[in-house]
Coordinates of C-alpha atoms in Angstrom, one line a residue:
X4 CA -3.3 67.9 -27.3
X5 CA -4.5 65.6 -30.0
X6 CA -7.7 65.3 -31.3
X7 CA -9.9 62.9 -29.7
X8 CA -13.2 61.5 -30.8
X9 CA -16.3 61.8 -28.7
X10 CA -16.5 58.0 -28.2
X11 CA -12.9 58.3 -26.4
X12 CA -13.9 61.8 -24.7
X13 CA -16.6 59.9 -23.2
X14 CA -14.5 57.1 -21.7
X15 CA -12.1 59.6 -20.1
X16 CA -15.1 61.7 -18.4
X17 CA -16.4 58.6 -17.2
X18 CA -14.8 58.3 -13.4
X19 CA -13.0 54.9 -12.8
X20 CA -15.0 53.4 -9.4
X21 CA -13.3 52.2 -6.3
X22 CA -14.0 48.7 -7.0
X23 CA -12.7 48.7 -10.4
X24 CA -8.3 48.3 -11.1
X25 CA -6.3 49.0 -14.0
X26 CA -6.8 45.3 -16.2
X27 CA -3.3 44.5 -15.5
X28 CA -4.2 44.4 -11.9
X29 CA -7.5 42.4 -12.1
X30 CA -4.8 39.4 -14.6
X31 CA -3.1 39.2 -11.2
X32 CA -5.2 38.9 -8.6
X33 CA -7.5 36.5 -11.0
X34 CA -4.5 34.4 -11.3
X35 CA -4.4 34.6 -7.2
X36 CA -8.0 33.5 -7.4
X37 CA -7.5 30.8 -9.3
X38 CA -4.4 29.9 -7.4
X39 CA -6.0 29.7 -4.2
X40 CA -9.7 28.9 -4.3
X41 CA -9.2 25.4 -5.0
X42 CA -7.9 25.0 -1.5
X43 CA -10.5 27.3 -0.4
X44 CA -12.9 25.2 -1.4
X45 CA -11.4 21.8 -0.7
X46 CA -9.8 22.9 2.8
X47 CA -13.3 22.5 4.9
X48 CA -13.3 18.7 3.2
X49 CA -9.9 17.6 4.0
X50 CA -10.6 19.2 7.6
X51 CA -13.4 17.2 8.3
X52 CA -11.5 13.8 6.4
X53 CA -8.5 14.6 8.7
X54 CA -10.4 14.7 11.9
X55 CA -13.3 12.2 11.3
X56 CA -11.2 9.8 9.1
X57 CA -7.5 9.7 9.4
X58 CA -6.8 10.4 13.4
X59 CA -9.4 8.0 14.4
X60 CA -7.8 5.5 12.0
X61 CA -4.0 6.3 13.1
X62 CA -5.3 5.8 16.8
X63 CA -6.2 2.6 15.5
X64 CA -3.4 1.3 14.3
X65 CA -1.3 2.3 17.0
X66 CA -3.6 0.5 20.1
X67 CA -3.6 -2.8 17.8
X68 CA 0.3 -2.6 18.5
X69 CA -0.4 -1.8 22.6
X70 CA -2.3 -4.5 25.0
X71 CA -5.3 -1.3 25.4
X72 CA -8.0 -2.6 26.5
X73 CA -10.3 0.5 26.4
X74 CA -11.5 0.2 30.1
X75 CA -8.0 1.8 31.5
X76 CA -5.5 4.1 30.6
X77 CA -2.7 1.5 31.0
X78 CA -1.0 -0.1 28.2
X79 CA 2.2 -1.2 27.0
X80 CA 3.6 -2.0 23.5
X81 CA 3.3 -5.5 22.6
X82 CA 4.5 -5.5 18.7
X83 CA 2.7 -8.1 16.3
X84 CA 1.7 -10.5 19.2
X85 CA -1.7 -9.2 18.6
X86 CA -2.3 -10.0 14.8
X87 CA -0.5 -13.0 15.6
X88 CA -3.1 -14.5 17.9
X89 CA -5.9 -12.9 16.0
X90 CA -4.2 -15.1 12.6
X91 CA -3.9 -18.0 14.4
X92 CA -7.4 -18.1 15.8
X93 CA -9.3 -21.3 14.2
X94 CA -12.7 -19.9 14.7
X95 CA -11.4 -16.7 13.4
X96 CA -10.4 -18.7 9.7
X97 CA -13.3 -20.5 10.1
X98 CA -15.6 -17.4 10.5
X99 CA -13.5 -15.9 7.5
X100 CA -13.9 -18.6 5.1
X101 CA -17.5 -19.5 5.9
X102 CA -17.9 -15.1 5.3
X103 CA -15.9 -15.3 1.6
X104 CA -18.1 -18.7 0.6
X105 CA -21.2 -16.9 1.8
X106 CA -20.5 -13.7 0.0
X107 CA -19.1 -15.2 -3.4
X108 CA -22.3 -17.5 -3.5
X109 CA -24.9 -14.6 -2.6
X110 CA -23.4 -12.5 -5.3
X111 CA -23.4 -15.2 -7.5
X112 CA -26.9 -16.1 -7.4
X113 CA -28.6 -12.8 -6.8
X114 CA -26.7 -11.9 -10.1
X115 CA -27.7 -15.1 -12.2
X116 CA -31.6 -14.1 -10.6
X117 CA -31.3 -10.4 -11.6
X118 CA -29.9 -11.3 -15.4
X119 CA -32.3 -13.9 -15.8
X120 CA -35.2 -11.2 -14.2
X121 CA -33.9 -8.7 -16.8
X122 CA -34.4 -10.9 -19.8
X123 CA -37.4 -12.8 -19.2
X124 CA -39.1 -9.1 -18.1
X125 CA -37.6 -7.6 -21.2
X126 CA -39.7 -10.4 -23.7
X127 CA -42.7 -9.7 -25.3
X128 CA -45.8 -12.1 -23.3
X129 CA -49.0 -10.8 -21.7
X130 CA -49.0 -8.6 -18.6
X131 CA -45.7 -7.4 -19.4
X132 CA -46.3 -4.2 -18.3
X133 CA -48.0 -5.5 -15.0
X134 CA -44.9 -7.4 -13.8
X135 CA -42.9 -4.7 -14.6
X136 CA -45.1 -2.4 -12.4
X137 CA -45.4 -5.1 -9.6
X138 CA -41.4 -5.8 -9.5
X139 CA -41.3 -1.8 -9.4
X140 CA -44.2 -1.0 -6.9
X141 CA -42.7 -3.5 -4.2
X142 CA -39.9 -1.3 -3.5
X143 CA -42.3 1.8 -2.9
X144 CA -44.1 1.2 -0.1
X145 CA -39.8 0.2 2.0
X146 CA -39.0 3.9 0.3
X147 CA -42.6 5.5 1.6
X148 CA -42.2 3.9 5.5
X149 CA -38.4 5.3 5.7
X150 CA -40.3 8.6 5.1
X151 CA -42.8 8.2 7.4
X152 CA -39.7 7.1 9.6
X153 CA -37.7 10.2 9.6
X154 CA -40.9 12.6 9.4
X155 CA -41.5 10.8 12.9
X156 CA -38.4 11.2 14.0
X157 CA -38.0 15.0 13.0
X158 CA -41.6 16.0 13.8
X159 CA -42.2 18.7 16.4
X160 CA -45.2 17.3 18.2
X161 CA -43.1 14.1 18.5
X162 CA -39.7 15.5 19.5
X163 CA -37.6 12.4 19.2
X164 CA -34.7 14.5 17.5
X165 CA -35.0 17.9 19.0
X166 CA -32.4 19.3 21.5
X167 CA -35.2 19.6 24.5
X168 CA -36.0 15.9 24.4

């Protein structure tokens, strides 16, 4: 038997535990672990997307190919007649370009405002500082009532979102 120093005399007296594998074991089933806890962790997400998000939209689809009209469970397959009424609809284009002018010039403007806010708020003039604070401050007190909202709401003298009201 050959020589062995105490360092290595110590190793061997020391008992492996139960929890503990040779290291070419531990390689392998890190390699498992790395493997498979992505779609551990990801599986609960696409769960939820698949049942809140994609069936609901697939239903969706399908009925704007049926004449469904939600208040029976009759309906037959009608194609594209559908879209093509909704498409052909002249209060439906009108609605739709009065909703694309409405939107482009809001965004528009409110951007000019902003940029033009920005710079004139970034100069150097008296009461800086205050108009900073006051542009600032006005957006507390909308932050501080939705508080005040939901501590209503969830409040157990008031009940409104507990299971015994």
């Amino acid at each position: 038997m050959p020589h062995l120093t105490p360092i290595e005399n110590i190793k061997d007296m020391i008992p492996m535990s139960h929890t503990s594998q040779p290291r070419e074991h531990r390689h392998m089933s890190q390699t498992a672990f790395n493997r498979y806890m992505p779609v551990a962790f990801t599986a609960p997400l696409l769960i939820v997307f698949v049942i809140l998000t994609l069936i609901p939209l697939t239903n969706t689809i399908w009925y704007s190919f049926t004449d469904y009209n939600g208040y029976t469970s009759e309906f037959s397959f009608v194609g594209l007649s559908n879209y093509v009424s909704v498409l052909t609809d002249p209060s439906l284009l009108g609605g739709l370009g009065f909703t694309i002018m409405f939107t482009v010039a809001s965004t528009a403007l409110v951007t000019v405002f902003a940029i033009w806010l920005a710079v004139v708020l970034n100069k150097q003039f008296l009461g800086r500082n205050f108009a900073r604070s006051l542009f600032f401050f006005l957006g507390v007190p909308a932050q501080a009532i939705l508080g005040l909202v939901w501590q209503y709401i969830f409040s157990p003298l008031k009940c409104l979102a507990s299971a015994d009201s």
